[in-house]
mmCIF file of C-alpha atoms in Angstrom:
data_model
loop_
_atom_site.group_PDB
_atom_site.id
_atom_site.type_symbol
_atom_site.label_atom_id
_atom_site.label_comp_id
_atom_site.label_asym_id
_atom_site.label_seq_id
_atom_site.Cartn_x
_atom_site.Cartn_y
_atom_site.Cartn_z
ATOM 1 C CA UNK A 337 40.902 30.514 -13.435
ATOM 2 C CA UNK A 338 40.101 28.658 -10.027
ATOM 3 C CA UNK A 339 36.890 30.877 -9.653
ATOM 4 C CA UNK A 340 36.154 29.986 -12.935
ATOM 5 C CA UNK A 341 36.602 26.790 -12.956
ATOM 6 C CA UNK A 342 34.547 27.322 -9.289
ATOM 7 C CA UNK A 343 31.387 28.589 -11.406
ATOM 8 C CA UNK A 344 31.256 26.151 -14.373
ATOM 9 C CA UNK A 345 30.804 23.464 -11.661
ATOM 10 C CA UNK A 346 28.328 25.269 -9.915
ATOM 11 C CA UNK A 347 26.512 25.464 -12.708
ATOM 12 C CA UNK A 348 26.889 22.199 -14.255
ATOM 13 C CA UNK A 349 25.061 21.394 -10.412
ATOM 14 C CA UNK A 350 22.577 23.939 -10.382
ATOM 15 C CA UNK A 351 21.839 22.483 -14.666
ATOM 16 C CA UNK A 352 21.776 19.570 -13.533
ATOM 17 C CA UNK A 353 19.404 19.351 -10.360
ATOM 18 C CA UNK A 354 17.032 21.921 -12.699
ATOM 19 C CA UNK A 355 16.736 18.694 -14.967
ATOM 20 C CA UNK A 356 16.138 16.180 -12.227
ATOM 21 C CA UNK A 357 13.765 18.919 -10.796
ATOM 22 C CA UNK A 358 11.948 19.265 -14.091
ATOM 23 C CA UNK A 359 11.824 15.555 -14.600
ATOM 24 C CA UNK A 360 10.778 14.110 -11.133
ATOM 25 C CA UNK A 361 8.019 16.185 -9.976
ATOM 26 C CA UNK A 362 4.517 17.379 -11.710
ATOM 27 C CA UNK A 363 2.611 20.577 -12.132
ATOM 28 C CA UNK A 364 1.753 20.392 -8.475
ATOM 29 C CA UNK A 365 6.051 20.746 -7.632
ATOM 30 C CA UNK A 366 4.843 16.577 -6.047
ATOM 31 C CA UNK A 367 6.722 14.029 -6.528
ATOM 32 C CA UNK A 368 5.689 11.745 -9.123
ATOM 33 C CA UNK A 369 8.427 8.870 -8.999
ATOM 34 C CA UNK A 370 11.949 7.463 -8.534
ATOM 35 C CA UNK A 371 13.767 4.218 -9.411
ATOM 36 C CA UNK A 372 12.242 1.244 -11.802
ATOM 37 C CA UNK A 373 8.490 1.793 -12.920
ATOM 38 C CA UNK A 374 6.062 0.482 -9.861
ATOM 39 C CA UNK A 375 4.859 -2.253 -11.788
ATOM 40 C CA UNK A 376 7.931 -3.745 -12.373
ATOM 41 C CA UNK A 377 8.097 -4.349 -8.183
ATOM 42 C CA UNK A 378 4.647 -5.128 -7.451
ATOM 43 C CA UNK A 379 4.420 -7.351 -10.788
ATOM 44 C CA UNK A 380 3.178 -10.712 -8.976
ATOM 45 C CA UNK A 381 4.104 -10.249 -5.286
ATOM 46 C CA UNK A 382 1.385 -10.984 -3.040
ATOM 47 C CA UNK A 383 0.096 -8.054 -1.319
ATOM 48 C CA UNK A 384 -1.635 -8.160 1.806
ATOM 49 C CA UNK A 385 -4.161 -4.787 2.767
ATOM 50 C CA UNK A 386 -5.525 -4.627 5.911
ATOM 51 C CA UNK A 387 -8.421 -2.114 5.957
ATOM 52 C CA UNK A 388 -9.777 -3.137 2.321
ATOM 53 C CA UNK A 389 -13.077 -2.343 2.820
ATOM 54 C CA UNK A 390 -13.332 0.847 1.750
ATOM 55 C CA UNK A 391 -11.607 4.193 1.317
ATOM 56 C CA UNK A 392 -7.691 4.437 1.174
ATOM 57 C CA UNK A 393 -7.745 0.430 1.272
ATOM 58 C CA UNK A 394 -10.136 0.005 -1.388
ATOM 59 C CA UNK A 395 -8.663 2.830 -3.831
ATOM 60 C CA UNK A 396 -4.737 0.950 -3.307
ATOM 61 C CA UNK A 397 -6.431 -2.177 -3.402
ATOM 62 C CA UNK A 398 -7.816 -1.250 -6.745
ATOM 63 C CA UNK A 399 -4.045 -0.074 -7.876
ATOM 64 C CA UNK A 400 -2.101 -3.146 -6.911
ATOM 65 C CA UNK A 401 -4.229 -5.585 -9.008
ATOM 66 C CA UNK A 402 -3.927 -3.178 -11.867
ATOM 67 C CA UNK A 403 -0.241 -3.757 -10.920
ATOM 68 C CA UNK A 404 -0.661 -7.053 -11.485
ATOM 69 C CA UNK A 405 0.188 -8.001 -7.412
ATOM 70 C CA UNK A 406 -1.512 -10.924 -5.699
ATOM 71 C CA UNK A 407 -4.326 -9.160 -2.871
ATOM 72 C CA UNK A 408 -5.282 -10.214 0.305
ATOM 73 C CA UNK A 409 -7.858 -8.124 1.057
ATOM 74 C CA UNK A 410 -9.352 -7.511 5.028
ATOM 75 C CA UNK A 411 -11.171 -6.079 6.758
ATOM 76 C CA UNK A 412 -13.575 -6.881 9.623
ATOM 77 C CA UNK A 413 -16.890 -6.396 6.499
ATOM 78 C CA UNK A 414 -17.424 -9.388 4.880
ATOM 79 C CA UNK A 415 -19.946 -8.722 2.225
ATOM 80 C CA UNK A 416 -17.443 -5.009 1.876
ATOM 81 C CA UNK A 417 -14.828 -7.886 0.800
ATOM 82 C CA UNK A 418 -16.611 -9.740 -1.414
ATOM 83 C CA UNK A 419 -17.657 -6.121 -3.098
ATOM 84 C CA UNK A 420 -14.162 -4.531 -3.048
ATOM 85 C CA UNK A 421 -13.129 -8.327 -4.886
ATOM 86 C CA UNK A 422 -16.328 -7.791 -7.396
ATOM 87 C CA UNK A 423 -15.113 -4.610 -7.883
ATOM 88 C CA UNK A 424 -11.174 -5.530 -8.829
ATOM 89 C CA UNK A 425 -12.291 -8.810 -10.970
ATOM 90 C CA UNK A 426 -14.795 -6.773 -13.004
ATOM 91 C CA UNK A 427 -11.927 -3.941 -13.904
ATOM 92 C CA UNK A 428 -9.395 -6.921 -14.134
ATOM 93 C CA UNK A 429 -10.163 -9.860 -14.872
ATOM 94 C CA UNK A 430 -6.761 -11.711 -14.323
ATOM 95 C CA UNK A 431 -6.145 -10.316 -10.694
ATOM 96 C CA UNK A 432 -5.798 -12.956 -8.119
ATOM 97 C CA UNK A 433 -7.766 -12.398 -4.804
ATOM 98 C CA UNK A 434 -8.051 -13.358 -1.124
ATOM 99 C CA UNK A 435 -10.672 -12.630 1.231
ATOM 100 C CA UNK A 436 -8.991 -13.120 4.998
ATOM 101 C CA UNK A 437 -12.119 -11.550 7.078
ATOM 102 C CA UNK A 438 -10.203 -10.002 10.566
ATOM 103 C CA UNK A 439 -10.439 -8.077 13.660
ATOM 104 C CA UNK A 440 -8.110 -6.147 15.415
ATOM 105 C CA UNK A 441 -9.113 -6.862 18.599
ATOM 106 C CA UNK A 442 -9.245 -10.113 18.498
ATOM 107 C CA UNK A 443 -6.716 -11.276 20.881
ATOM 108 C CA UNK A 444 -3.275 -11.813 19.757
ATOM 109 C CA UNK A 445 -3.584 -15.806 18.975
ATOM 110 C CA UNK A 446 -6.329 -14.906 16.620
ATOM 111 C CA UNK A 447 -4.146 -12.432 15.405
ATOM 112 C CA UNK A 448 -1.253 -15.321 15.008
ATOM 113 C CA UNK A 449 -3.607 -17.356 13.190
ATOM 114 C CA UNK A 450 -4.793 -15.190 10.419
ATOM 115 C CA UNK A 451 -1.027 -14.215 9.521
ATOM 116 C CA UNK A 452 -0.436 -18.285 8.856
ATOM 117 C CA UNK A 453 -3.985 -18.290 6.656
ATOM 118 C CA UNK A 454 -2.741 -15.228 4.707
ATOM 119 C CA UNK A 455 1.116 -16.866 4.095
ATOM 120 C CA UNK A 456 -0.513 -20.427 3.169
ATOM 121 C CA UNK A 457 -2.184 -18.138 -0.302
ATOM 122 C CA UNK A 458 -1.199 -18.691 -4.022
ATOM 123 C CA UNK A 459 0.753 -22.090 -3.193
ATOM 124 C CA UNK A 460 2.157 -20.604 0.663
ATOM 125 C CA UNK A 461 4.406 -17.888 -1.583
ATOM 126 C CA UNK A 462 3.803 -15.897 1.700
ATOM 127 C CA UNK A 463 3.454 -12.252 1.612
ATOM 128 C CA UNK A 464 5.773 -9.922 -0.347
ATOM 129 C CA UNK A 465 4.233 -6.211 1.108
ATOM 130 C CA UNK A 466 1.876 -5.431 4.024
ATOM 131 C CA UNK A 467 -0.185 -2.363 3.702
ATOM 132 C CA UNK A 468 -1.246 -1.957 7.247
ATOM 133 C CA UNK A 469 -4.441 0.365 7.144
ATOM 134 C CA UNK A 470 -7.066 -1.219 9.359
ATOM 135 C CA UNK A 471 -8.169 1.338 12.528
ATOM 136 C CA UNK A 472 -8.531 -0.193 15.699
ATOM 137 C CA UNK A 473 -10.104 1.829 18.673
ATOM 138 C CA UNK A 474 -9.158 0.172 22.384
ATOM 139 C CA UNK A 475 -11.878 1.045 24.720
ATOM 140 C CA UNK A 476 -12.529 4.120 26.020
ATOM 141 C CA UNK A 477 -12.512 3.517 30.038
ATOM 142 C CA UNK A 478 -13.925 6.720 31.428
ATOM 143 C CA UNK A 479 -13.980 7.246 35.150
ATOM 144 C CA UNK A 480 -16.299 9.569 36.611
ATOM 145 C CA UNK A 481 -15.919 10.527 40.623
ATOM 146 C CA UNK A 482 -18.754 12.295 41.788
ATOM 147 C CA UNK A 483 -18.355 14.079 45.680
#
C-alpha cells in the first residue's frame, strides 16, 4: 500500500514537471518566460541603457520601447544615439526617449553628474532599471625591456 502511494505521488510529480516543461520552454528547449508578463513589469518605468548606440543596446532599447518603457539612451556617439532614437520613435511614436551622451572613461565626477542628469529626466522619476551594456577599455601599458 505504501509502495502504491509512493509511485502515485511520483507519477503526479512527474506529470506536473512534464506540464511545466511543456508550457515554459519553446521548440529549442530554451526558457521563454516565467512570472507575470514583462510588459506589466516595464510599462511606464524608466529604463537607462548604456551602450545603446548599436548592437545589443540598440535592440534592447527597441524592445523596451515596444513594452512601454520610458528610455534613457547613453553612449559616446551622439549621432548614433540620435539615429536609434529616431528609429524608436518611427516605430513607437508615443515612446518617451531621452538621449544622455556619456563616456565611461571621463572620470568619477563626470559619471556622478551624468547619474544626476539621468535621475532628473521624466519629472525626476529616477531610474527603475539600468542595463549596463557599454564597453570600456583601460589603456594598456606595455613595457618592453631591451637588453
